[in-house]
Amino acid sequence: MRKALIAMVATLAATVSLHAAEMQAVVEAVDYDANAITLDDGETLIVAEGVDYSSITEGDLVNIVVDDNSGEITKIVFAD
């Protein structure tokens, strides 16, 4: 019983930590000094440390993954 409870708690913790929102948007502006990207809807998001966005420029259509807990961009790639 105890092992089952530990397994259930571990599964729940892993599920909670994996929440992320995915979206597609056009980049309005890139601020490398502030590590921020502004989208065409006016929303400005911080880019998480270690994410390479050096090739992203204004007007690019991108797919973005945002961590629900931190609100930071954890992945950004050009849309297909």
PDB file of C-alpha atoms in Angstrom:
ATOM      1  CA  MET A   1       0.000   0.000   0.000  1.00  0.00           C
ATOM      2  CA  ARG A   2       2.775   2.403   0.919  1.00  0.00           C
ATOM      3  CA  LYS A   3       4.605   1.769  -2.381  1.00  0.00           C
ATOM      4  CA  ALA A   4       1.431   2.448  -4.326  1.00  0.00           C
ATOM      5  CA  LEU A   5       0.923   5.738  -2.496  1.00  0.00           C
ATOM      6  CA  ILE A   6       4.528   6.798  -3.160  1.00  0.00           C
ATOM      7  CA  ALA A   7       4.147   5.924  -6.851  1.00  0.00           C
ATOM      8  CA  MET A   8       0.900   7.889  -7.076  1.00  0.00           C
ATOM      9  CA  VAL A   9       2.461  10.967  -5.449  1.00  0.00           C
ATOM     10  CA  ALA A  10       5.493  10.770  -7.742  1.00  0.00           C
ATOM     11  CA  THR A  11       3.249  10.529 -10.807  1.00  0.00           C
ATOM     12  CA  LEU A  12       1.169  13.487  -9.675  1.00  0.00           C
ATOM     13  CA  ALA A  13       4.284  15.581  -9.012  1.00  0.00           C
ATOM     14  CA  ALA A  14       5.675  14.785 -12.472  1.00  0.00           C
ATOM     15  CA  THR A  15       2.362  15.696 -14.108  1.00  0.00           C
ATOM     16  CA  VAL A  16       2.102  19.016 -12.278  1.00  0.00           C
ATOM     17  CA  SER A  17       5.637  20.046 -13.235  1.00  0.00           C
ATOM     18  CA  LEU A  18       5.102  19.387 -16.949  1.00  0.00           C
ATOM     19  CA  HIS A  19       2.379  21.981 -17.579  1.00  0.00           C
ATOM     20  CA  ALA A  20       3.158  24.195 -20.517  1.00  0.00           C
ATOM     21  CA  ALA A  21       1.206  26.228 -23.024  1.00  0.00           C
ATOM     22  CA  GLU A  22       1.971  26.014 -26.712  1.00  0.00           C
ATOM     23  CA  MET A  23       1.105  28.793 -29.110  1.00  0.00           C
ATOM     24  CA  GLN A  24       1.855  30.192 -32.523  1.00  0.00           C
ATOM     25  CA  ALA A  25       2.376  33.933 -32.929  1.00  0.00           C
ATOM     26  CA  VAL A  26       4.062  36.647 -34.930  1.00  0.00           C
ATOM     27  CA  VAL A  27       6.982  38.367 -33.204  1.00  0.00           C
ATOM     28  CA  GLU A  28       6.378  42.101 -32.791  1.00  0.00           C
ATOM     29  CA  ALA A  29       9.711  42.910 -31.125  1.00  0.00           C
ATOM     30  CA  VAL A  30      12.780  41.253 -29.627  1.00  0.00           C
ATOM     31  CA  ASP A  31      14.603  42.828 -26.660  1.00  0.00           C
ATOM     32  CA  TYR A  32      17.888  40.976 -26.177  1.00  0.00           C
ATOM     33  CA  ASP A  33      18.889  43.172 -23.211  1.00  0.00           C
ATOM     34  CA  ALA A  34      15.748  42.242 -21.269  1.00  0.00           C
ATOM     35  CA  ASN A  35      15.548  38.661 -22.635  1.00  0.00           C
ATOM     36  CA  ALA A  36      12.015  39.419 -23.788  1.00  0.00           C
ATOM     37  CA  ILE A  37       9.886  38.886 -26.873  1.00  0.00           C
ATOM     38  CA  THR A  38       6.741  40.871 -27.612  1.00  0.00           C
ATOM     39  CA  LEU A  39       4.078  39.119 -29.644  1.00  0.00           C
ATOM     40  CA  ASP A  40       1.645  40.621 -32.141  1.00  0.00           C
ATOM     41  CA  ASP A  41      -1.132  40.549 -29.524  1.00  0.00           C
ATOM     42  CA  GLY A  42       0.916  42.909 -27.329  1.00  0.00           C
ATOM     43  CA  GLU A  43       1.939  40.268 -24.787  1.00  0.00           C
ATOM     44  CA  THR A  44       5.585  40.406 -23.707  1.00  0.00           C
ATOM     45  CA  LEU A  45       7.194  37.191 -22.491  1.00  0.00           C
ATOM     46  CA  ILE A  46      10.552  36.576 -20.852  1.00  0.00           C
ATOM     47  CA  VAL A  47      12.803  34.010 -22.526  1.00  0.00           C
ATOM     48  CA  ALA A  48      14.128  31.402 -20.085  1.00  0.00           C
ATOM     49  CA  GLU A  49      17.859  31.145 -19.530  1.00  0.00           C
ATOM     50  CA  GLY A  50      19.534  28.840 -22.033  1.00  0.00           C
ATOM     51  CA  VAL A  51      16.931  29.233 -24.797  1.00  0.00           C
ATOM     52  CA  ASP A  52      18.553  30.285 -28.084  1.00  0.00           C
ATOM     53  CA  TYR A  53      16.464  32.925 -29.798  1.00  0.00           C
ATOM     54  CA  SER A  54      19.301  34.766 -31.542  1.00  0.00           C
ATOM     55  CA  SER A  55      17.868  34.108 -35.019  1.00  0.00           C
ATOM     56  CA  ILE A  56      14.348  35.332 -34.124  1.00  0.00           C
ATOM     57  CA  THR A  57      13.465  38.751 -35.524  1.00  0.00           C
ATOM     58  CA  GLU A  58      10.461  41.043 -35.844  1.00  0.00           C
ATOM     59  CA  GLY A  59       7.818  39.641 -38.181  1.00  0.00           C
ATOM     60  CA  ASP A  60       8.786  35.971 -37.732  1.00  0.00           C
ATOM     61  CA  LEU A  61       5.987  33.431 -37.319  1.00  0.00           C
ATOM     62  CA  VAL A  62       7.048  31.194 -34.418  1.00  0.00           C
ATOM     63  CA  ASN A  63       5.858  28.289 -32.314  1.00  0.00           C
ATOM     64  CA  ILE A  64       6.373  28.986 -28.618  1.00  0.00           C
ATOM     65  CA  VAL A  65       6.225  26.824 -25.506  1.00  0.00           C
ATOM     66  CA  VAL A  66       5.613  28.747 -22.282  1.00  0.00           C
ATOM     67  CA  ASP A  67       6.084  27.209 -18.838  1.00  0.00           C
ATOM     68  CA  ASP A  68       2.818  27.654 -16.914  1.00  0.00           C
ATOM     69  CA  ASN A  69       4.629  27.979 -13.599  1.00  0.00           C
ATOM     70  CA  SER A  70       7.228  30.599 -14.532  1.00  0.00           C
ATOM     71  CA  GLY A  71       5.493  32.194 -17.514  1.00  0.00           C
ATOM     72  CA  GLU A  72       8.797  32.054 -19.412  1.00  0.00           C
ATOM     73  CA  ILE A  73       9.384  30.901 -22.959  1.00  0.00           C
ATOM     74  CA  THR A  74      11.130  27.518 -22.766  1.00  0.00           C
ATOM     75  CA  LYS A  75      11.171  26.796 -26.502  1.00  0.00           C
ATOM     76  CA  ILE A  76      10.841  28.977 -29.577  1.00  0.00           C
ATOM     77  CA  VAL A  77      11.173  27.771 -33.172  1.00  0.00           C
ATOM     78  CA  PHE A  78      10.145  29.020 -36.583  1.00  0.00           C
ATOM     79  CA  ALA A  79       6.673  27.826 -37.565  1.00  0.00           C
ATOM     80  CA  ASP A  80       6.427  25.457 -40.525  1.00  0.00           C
TER      81      ASP A  80
END
